[in-house]
PDB file of C-alpha atoms in Angstrom:
ATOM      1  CA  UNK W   1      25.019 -28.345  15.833  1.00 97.00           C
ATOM      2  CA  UNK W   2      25.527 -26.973  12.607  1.00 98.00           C
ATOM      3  CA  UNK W   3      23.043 -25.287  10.623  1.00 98.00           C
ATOM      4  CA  UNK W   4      22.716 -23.854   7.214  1.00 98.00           C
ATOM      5  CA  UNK W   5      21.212 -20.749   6.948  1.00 98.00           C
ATOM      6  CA  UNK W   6      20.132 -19.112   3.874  1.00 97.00           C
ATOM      7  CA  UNK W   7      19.549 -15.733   3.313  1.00 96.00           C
ATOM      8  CA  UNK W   8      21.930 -15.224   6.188  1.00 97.00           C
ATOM      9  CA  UNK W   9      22.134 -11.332   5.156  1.00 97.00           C
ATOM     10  CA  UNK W  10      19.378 -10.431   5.260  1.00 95.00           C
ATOM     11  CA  UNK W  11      17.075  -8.721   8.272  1.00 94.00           C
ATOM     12  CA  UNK W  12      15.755 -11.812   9.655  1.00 95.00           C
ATOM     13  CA  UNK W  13      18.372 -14.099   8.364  1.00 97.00           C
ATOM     14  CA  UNK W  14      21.175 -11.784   9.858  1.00 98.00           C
ATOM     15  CA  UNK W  15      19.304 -12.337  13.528  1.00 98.00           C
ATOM     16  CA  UNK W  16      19.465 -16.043  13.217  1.00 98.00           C
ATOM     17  CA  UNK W  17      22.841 -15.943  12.096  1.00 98.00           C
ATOM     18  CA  UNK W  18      23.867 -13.775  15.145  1.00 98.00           C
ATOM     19  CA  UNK W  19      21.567 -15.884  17.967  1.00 98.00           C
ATOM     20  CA  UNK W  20      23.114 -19.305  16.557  1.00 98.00           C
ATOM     21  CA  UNK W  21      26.598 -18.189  16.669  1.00 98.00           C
ATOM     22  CA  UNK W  22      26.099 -16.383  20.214  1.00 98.00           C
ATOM     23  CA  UNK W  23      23.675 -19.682  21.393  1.00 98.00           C
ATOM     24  CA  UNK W  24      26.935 -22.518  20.712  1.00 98.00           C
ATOM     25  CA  UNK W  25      26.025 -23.242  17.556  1.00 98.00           C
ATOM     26  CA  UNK W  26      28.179 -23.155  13.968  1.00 98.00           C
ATOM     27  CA  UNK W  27      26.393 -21.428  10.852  1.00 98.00           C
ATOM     28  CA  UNK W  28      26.907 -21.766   7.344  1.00 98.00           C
ATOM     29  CA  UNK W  29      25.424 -18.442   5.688  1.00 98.00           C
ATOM     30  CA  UNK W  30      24.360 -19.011   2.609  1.00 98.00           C
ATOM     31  CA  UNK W  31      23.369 -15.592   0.368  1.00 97.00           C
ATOM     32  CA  UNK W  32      23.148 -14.421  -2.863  1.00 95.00           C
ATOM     33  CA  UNK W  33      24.025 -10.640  -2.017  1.00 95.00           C
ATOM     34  CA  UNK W  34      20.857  -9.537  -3.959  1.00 89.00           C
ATOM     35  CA  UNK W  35      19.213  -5.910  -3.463  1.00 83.00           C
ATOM     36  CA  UNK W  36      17.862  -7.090   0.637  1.00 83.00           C
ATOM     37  CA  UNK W  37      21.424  -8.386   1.672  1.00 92.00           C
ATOM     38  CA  UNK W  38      23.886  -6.541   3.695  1.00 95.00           C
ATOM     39  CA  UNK W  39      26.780  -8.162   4.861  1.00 97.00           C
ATOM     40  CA  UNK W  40      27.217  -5.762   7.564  1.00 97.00           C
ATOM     41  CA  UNK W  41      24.376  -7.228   9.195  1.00 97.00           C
ATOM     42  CA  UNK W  42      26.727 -10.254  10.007  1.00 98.00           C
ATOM     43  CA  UNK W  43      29.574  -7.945  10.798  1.00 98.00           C
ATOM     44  CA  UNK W  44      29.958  -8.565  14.057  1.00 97.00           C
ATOM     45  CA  UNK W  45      30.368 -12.693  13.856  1.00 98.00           C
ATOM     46  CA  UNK W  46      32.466 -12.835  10.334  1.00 98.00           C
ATOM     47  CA  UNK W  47      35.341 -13.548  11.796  1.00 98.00           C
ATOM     48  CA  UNK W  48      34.126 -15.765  14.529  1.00 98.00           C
ATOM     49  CA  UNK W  49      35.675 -19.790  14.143  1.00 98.00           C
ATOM     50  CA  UNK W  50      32.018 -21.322  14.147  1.00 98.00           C
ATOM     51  CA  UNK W  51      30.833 -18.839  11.352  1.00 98.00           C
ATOM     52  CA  UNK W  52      31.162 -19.698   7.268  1.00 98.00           C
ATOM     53  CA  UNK W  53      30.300 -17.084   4.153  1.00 98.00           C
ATOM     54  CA  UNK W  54      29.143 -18.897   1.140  1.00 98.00           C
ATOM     55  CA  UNK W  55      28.415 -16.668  -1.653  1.00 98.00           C
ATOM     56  CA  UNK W  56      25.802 -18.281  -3.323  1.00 98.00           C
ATOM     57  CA  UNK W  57      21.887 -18.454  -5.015  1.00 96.00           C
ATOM     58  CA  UNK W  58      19.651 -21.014  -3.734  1.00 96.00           C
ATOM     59  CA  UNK W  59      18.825 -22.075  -7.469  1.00 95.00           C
ATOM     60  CA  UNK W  60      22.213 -23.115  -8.037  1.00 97.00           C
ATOM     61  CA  UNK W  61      21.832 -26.906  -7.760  1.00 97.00           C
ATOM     62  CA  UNK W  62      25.925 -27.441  -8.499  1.00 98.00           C
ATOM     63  CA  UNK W  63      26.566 -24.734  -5.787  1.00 98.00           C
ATOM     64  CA  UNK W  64      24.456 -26.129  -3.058  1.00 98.00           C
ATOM     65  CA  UNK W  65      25.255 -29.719  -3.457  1.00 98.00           C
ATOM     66  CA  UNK W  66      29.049 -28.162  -3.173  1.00 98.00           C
ATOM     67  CA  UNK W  67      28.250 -26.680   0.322  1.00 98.00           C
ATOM     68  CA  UNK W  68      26.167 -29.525   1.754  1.00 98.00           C
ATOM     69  CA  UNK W  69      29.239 -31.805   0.911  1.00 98.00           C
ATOM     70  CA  UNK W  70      31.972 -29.028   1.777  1.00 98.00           C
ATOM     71  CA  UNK W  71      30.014 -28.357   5.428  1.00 98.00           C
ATOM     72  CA  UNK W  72      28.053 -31.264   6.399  1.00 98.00           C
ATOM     73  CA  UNK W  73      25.489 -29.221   8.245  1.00 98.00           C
ATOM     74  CA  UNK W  74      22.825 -30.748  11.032  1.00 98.00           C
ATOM     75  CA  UNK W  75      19.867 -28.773   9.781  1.00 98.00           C
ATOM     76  CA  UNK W  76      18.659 -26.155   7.795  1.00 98.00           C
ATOM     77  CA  UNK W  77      17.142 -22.755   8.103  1.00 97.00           C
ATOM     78  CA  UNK W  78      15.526 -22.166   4.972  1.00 95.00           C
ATOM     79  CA  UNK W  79      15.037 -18.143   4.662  1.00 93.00           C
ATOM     80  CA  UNK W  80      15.963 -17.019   1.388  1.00 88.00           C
ATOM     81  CA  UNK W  81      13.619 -15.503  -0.347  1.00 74.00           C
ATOM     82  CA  UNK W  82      12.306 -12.566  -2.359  1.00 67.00           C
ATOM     83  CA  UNK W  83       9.719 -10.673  -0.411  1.00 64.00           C
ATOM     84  CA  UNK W  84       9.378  -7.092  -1.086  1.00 54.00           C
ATOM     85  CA  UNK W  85       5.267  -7.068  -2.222  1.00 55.00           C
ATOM     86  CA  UNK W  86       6.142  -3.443  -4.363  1.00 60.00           C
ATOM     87  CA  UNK W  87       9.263  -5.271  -5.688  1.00 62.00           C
ATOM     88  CA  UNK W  88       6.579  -8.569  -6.646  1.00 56.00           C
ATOM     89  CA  UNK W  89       4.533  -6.062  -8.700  1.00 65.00           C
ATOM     90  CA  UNK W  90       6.961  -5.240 -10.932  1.00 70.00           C
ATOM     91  CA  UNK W  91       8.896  -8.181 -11.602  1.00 67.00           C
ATOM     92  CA  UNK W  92       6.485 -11.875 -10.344  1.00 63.00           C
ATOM     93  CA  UNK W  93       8.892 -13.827 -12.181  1.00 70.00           C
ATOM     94  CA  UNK W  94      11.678 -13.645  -9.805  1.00 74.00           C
ATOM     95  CA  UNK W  95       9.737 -14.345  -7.008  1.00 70.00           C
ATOM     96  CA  UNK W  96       8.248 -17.699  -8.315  1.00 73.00           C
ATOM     97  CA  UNK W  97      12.083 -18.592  -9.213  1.00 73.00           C
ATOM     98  CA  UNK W  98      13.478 -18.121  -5.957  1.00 80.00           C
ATOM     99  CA  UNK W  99      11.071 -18.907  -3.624  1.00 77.00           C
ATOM    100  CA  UNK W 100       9.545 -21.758  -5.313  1.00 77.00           C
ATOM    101  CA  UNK W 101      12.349 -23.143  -7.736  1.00 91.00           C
ATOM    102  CA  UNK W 102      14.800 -21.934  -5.402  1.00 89.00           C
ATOM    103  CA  UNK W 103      13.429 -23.884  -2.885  1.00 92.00           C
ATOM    104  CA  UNK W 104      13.281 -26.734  -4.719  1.00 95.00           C
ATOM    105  CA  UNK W 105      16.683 -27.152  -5.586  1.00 96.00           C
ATOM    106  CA  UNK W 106      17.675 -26.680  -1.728  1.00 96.00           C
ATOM    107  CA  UNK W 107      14.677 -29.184  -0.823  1.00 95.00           C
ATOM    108  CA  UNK W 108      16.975 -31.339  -3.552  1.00 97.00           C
ATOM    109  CA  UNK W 109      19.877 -30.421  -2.261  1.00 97.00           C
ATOM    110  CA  UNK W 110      19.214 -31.391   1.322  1.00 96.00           C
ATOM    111  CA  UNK W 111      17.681 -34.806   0.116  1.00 95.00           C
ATOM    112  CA  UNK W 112      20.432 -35.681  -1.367  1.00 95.00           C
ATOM    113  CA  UNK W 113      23.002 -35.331   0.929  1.00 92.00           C
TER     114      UNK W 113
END
C-alpha cells in the first residue's frame, strides 16, 4: 500500500513515516518545512526505495493535485497541521488556514483524484 502522509516531519508524522516504511508499506511525505518540521526526523528512511520527499503546503491546490497524479497513493494520513496553542495566541490566522483551508484543499485534492 501506498500512503500519503502529510506533515511527514514532524513528531508524530515522522513516527508514521518510520512504522509504514519499516511495516512494508511505501510513503509519500508530504511537508511544508515550517517552524515544527525536521527532516532529520526521517533521516533514517530518506534514502530507502519505498520512501518519497515532496516539499510542499497542504493549501497548495496545484501542488497536491501534482502529487496525487505523480504518486497514485492508496490512502491518506492527513497530519499536517499547526498546533502549538502559545504559537495560536499570537498568530489564529494561520491556524484556521492550514488546518481548516488546508484541509480542504487536500479533502479536494483526494476527491478528485
Amino acid at each position: 500500500m501506498k500512503i500519503l502522509v502529510t506533515g511527514g516531519a514532524g513528531f508524530i508524522g515522522s513516527a508514521v513515516v518510520r512504522r509504514a516504511i519499516r511495516d512494508g508499506h511505501a510513503v509519500v511525505n508530504v511537508d511544508a518545512l515550517t517552524y515544527a518540521a525536521c527532516l532529520a526526523n526521517v533521516a533514517m528512511v530518506a534514502d530507502h526505495p519505498a520512501y518519497a520527499f515532496e516539499h510542499a503546503d497542504i493549501r497548495d491546490a496545484e501542488a497536491m493535485a501534482r502529487i496525487f497524479a505523480a504518486h497514485r497513493p492508496d490512502a491518506v494520513m492527513h497530519l499536517a497541521a499547526e498546533s502549538h496553542v502559545d504559537r495560536s495566541i499570537d498568530g489564529p490566522g494561520a491556524f484556521i488556514d492550514t488546518n481548516v483551508r488546508g484541509t480542504y484543499v487536500l479533502l479536494e485534492a483526494a476527491r478528485a483524484w
